[in-house]
GROMACS .gro file of C-alpha atoms in nm:
model
   96
    1MET     CA    1  -3.275   0.163   1.084
    2LYS     CA    2  -3.132   0.343   0.783
    3THR     CA    3  -2.769   0.270   0.694
    4LYS     CA    4  -2.542   0.569   0.627
    5PRO     CA    5  -2.410   0.597   0.271
    6ALA     CA    6  -2.046   0.495   0.224
    7CYS     CA    7  -1.948   0.844   0.107
    8GLY     CA    8  -2.077   1.192   0.058
    9PRO     CA    9  -2.243   1.479   0.245
   10GLU     CA   10  -2.479   1.253   0.440
   11ARG     CA   11  -2.184   1.051   0.571
   12HIS     CA   12  -1.946   1.341   0.644
   13PRO     CA   13  -2.156   1.661   0.659
   14GLU     CA   14  -1.897   1.877   0.839
   15PHE     CA   15  -1.629   1.792   0.583
   16PHE     CA   16  -1.858   1.878   0.292
   17ASP     CA   17  -1.969   2.201   0.460
   18GLU     CA   18  -1.604   2.309   0.472
   19ILE     CA   19  -1.541   2.199   0.111
   20ASP     CA   20  -1.845   2.401  -0.001
   21LYS     CA   21  -1.701   2.708   0.172
   22VAL     CA   22  -1.363   2.664   0.001
   23PHE     CA   23  -1.529   2.616  -0.339
   24ALA     CA   24  -1.740   2.928  -0.281
   25ARG     CA   25  -1.427   3.132  -0.200
   26HIS     CA   26  -1.247   3.006  -0.513
   27PRO     CA   27  -1.513   2.969  -0.786
   28GLU     CA   28  -1.273   2.965  -1.082
   29ALA     CA   29  -1.058   2.692  -0.933
   30ALA     CA   30  -1.367   2.506  -0.808
   31ARG     CA   31  -1.485   2.457  -1.167
   32ARG     CA   32  -1.178   2.237  -1.230
   33TYR     CA   33  -1.208   2.014  -0.924
   34ALA     CA   34  -1.446   1.770  -0.760
   35VAL     CA   35  -1.450   1.559  -0.445
   36ARG     CA   36  -1.457   1.189  -0.524
   37CYS     CA   37  -1.514   0.890  -0.300
   38LEU     CA   38  -1.231   0.634  -0.313
   39ARG     CA   39  -1.438   0.347  -0.168
   40ARG     CA   40  -1.417   0.133  -0.483
   41GLU     CA   41  -1.041   0.169  -0.508
   42LEU     CA   42  -0.973   0.120  -0.136
   43ASP     CA   43  -1.240  -0.130  -0.026
   44VAL     CA   44  -1.328  -0.319  -0.344
   45LEU     CA   45  -1.005  -0.322  -0.548
   46LYS     CA   46  -0.777  -0.301  -0.240
   47ILE     CA   47  -0.548  -0.046  -0.409
   48ASP     CA   48  -0.255   0.062  -0.191
   49PHE     CA   49  -0.194   0.417  -0.311
   50SER     CA   50   0.140   0.432  -0.133
   51LYS     CA   51   0.257   0.162  -0.378
   52GLN     CA   52   0.025   0.201  -0.677
   53VAL     CA   53  -0.099   0.479  -0.903
   54GLY     CA   54  -0.382   0.492  -1.155
   55LEU     CA   55  -0.306   0.573  -1.518
   56SER     CA   56  -0.611   0.714  -1.699
   57ARG     CA   57  -0.679   0.765  -2.065
   58VAL     CA   58  -0.979   0.859  -2.278
   59GLU     CA   59  -1.082   0.583  -2.515
   60ASP     CA   60  -1.401   0.572  -2.726
   61GLY     CA   61  -1.577   0.827  -2.506
   62ARG     CA   62  -1.485   0.649  -2.182
   63ILE     CA   63  -1.226   0.719  -1.916
   64ILE     CA   64  -1.023   0.404  -1.855
   65THR     CA   65  -0.811   0.383  -1.538
   66GLU     CA   66  -0.564   0.102  -1.477
   67PHE     CA   67  -0.355   0.068  -1.162
   68TYR     CA   68   0.018  -0.004  -1.168
   69ASP     CA   69   0.299  -0.017  -0.916
   70ARG     CA   70   0.458   0.326  -0.888
   71ASP     CA   71   0.795   0.189  -1.004
   72ASP     CA   72   0.646   0.006  -1.306
   73ASP     CA   73   0.810   0.091  -1.640
   74LYS     CA   74   0.472   0.193  -1.782
   75VAL     CA   75   0.435   0.457  -1.509
   76ARG     CA   76   0.791   0.585  -1.539
   77SER     CA   77   0.809   0.586  -1.919
   78SER     CA   78   0.482   0.758  -2.003
   79HIS     CA   79   0.426   1.131  -1.971
   80HIS     CA   80   0.119   1.190  -1.760
   81ALA     CA   81   0.010   1.487  -1.554
   82CYS     CA   82  -0.124   1.430  -1.206
   83CYS     CA   83  -0.503   1.472  -1.211
   84GLU     CA   84  -0.593   1.340  -0.866
   85TRP     CA   85  -0.419   1.415  -0.537
   86HIS     CA   86  -0.472   1.279  -0.189
   87GLU     CA   87  -0.281   1.385   0.120
   88GLY     CA   88  -0.024   1.556  -0.102
   89HIS     CA   89   0.046   1.253  -0.324
   90CYS     CA   90  -0.051   1.184  -0.682
   91TYR     CA   91  -0.309   0.904  -0.694
   92GLU     CA   92  -0.400   0.923  -1.061
   93GLN     CA   93  -0.208   1.039  -1.364
   94CYS     CA   94  -0.399   1.145  -1.674
   95LEU     CA   95  -0.269   1.146  -2.028
   96GLU     CA   96  -0.314   1.501  -2.152
   0.00000   0.00000   0.00000
């Protein structure tokens, strides 16, 4: 018996069919966005996005994301733009 993948079109085909339709209706906006699986953050790292947020930066050709409590001084004191949303909340802030 084949196990379903953790994420993606094979796991949630109806969801991805709808996303494809939205992207097709909005091609300019679609170029700026992607759907990303949060399995590593939720299941492996046990990030609680209601309490934590990722801060991402580009360093030596890599994107580095570190997770902090939302009320941490590092989160409040740095100017980041939200670059990942989920259910209307910012999950990741990216230094621009």
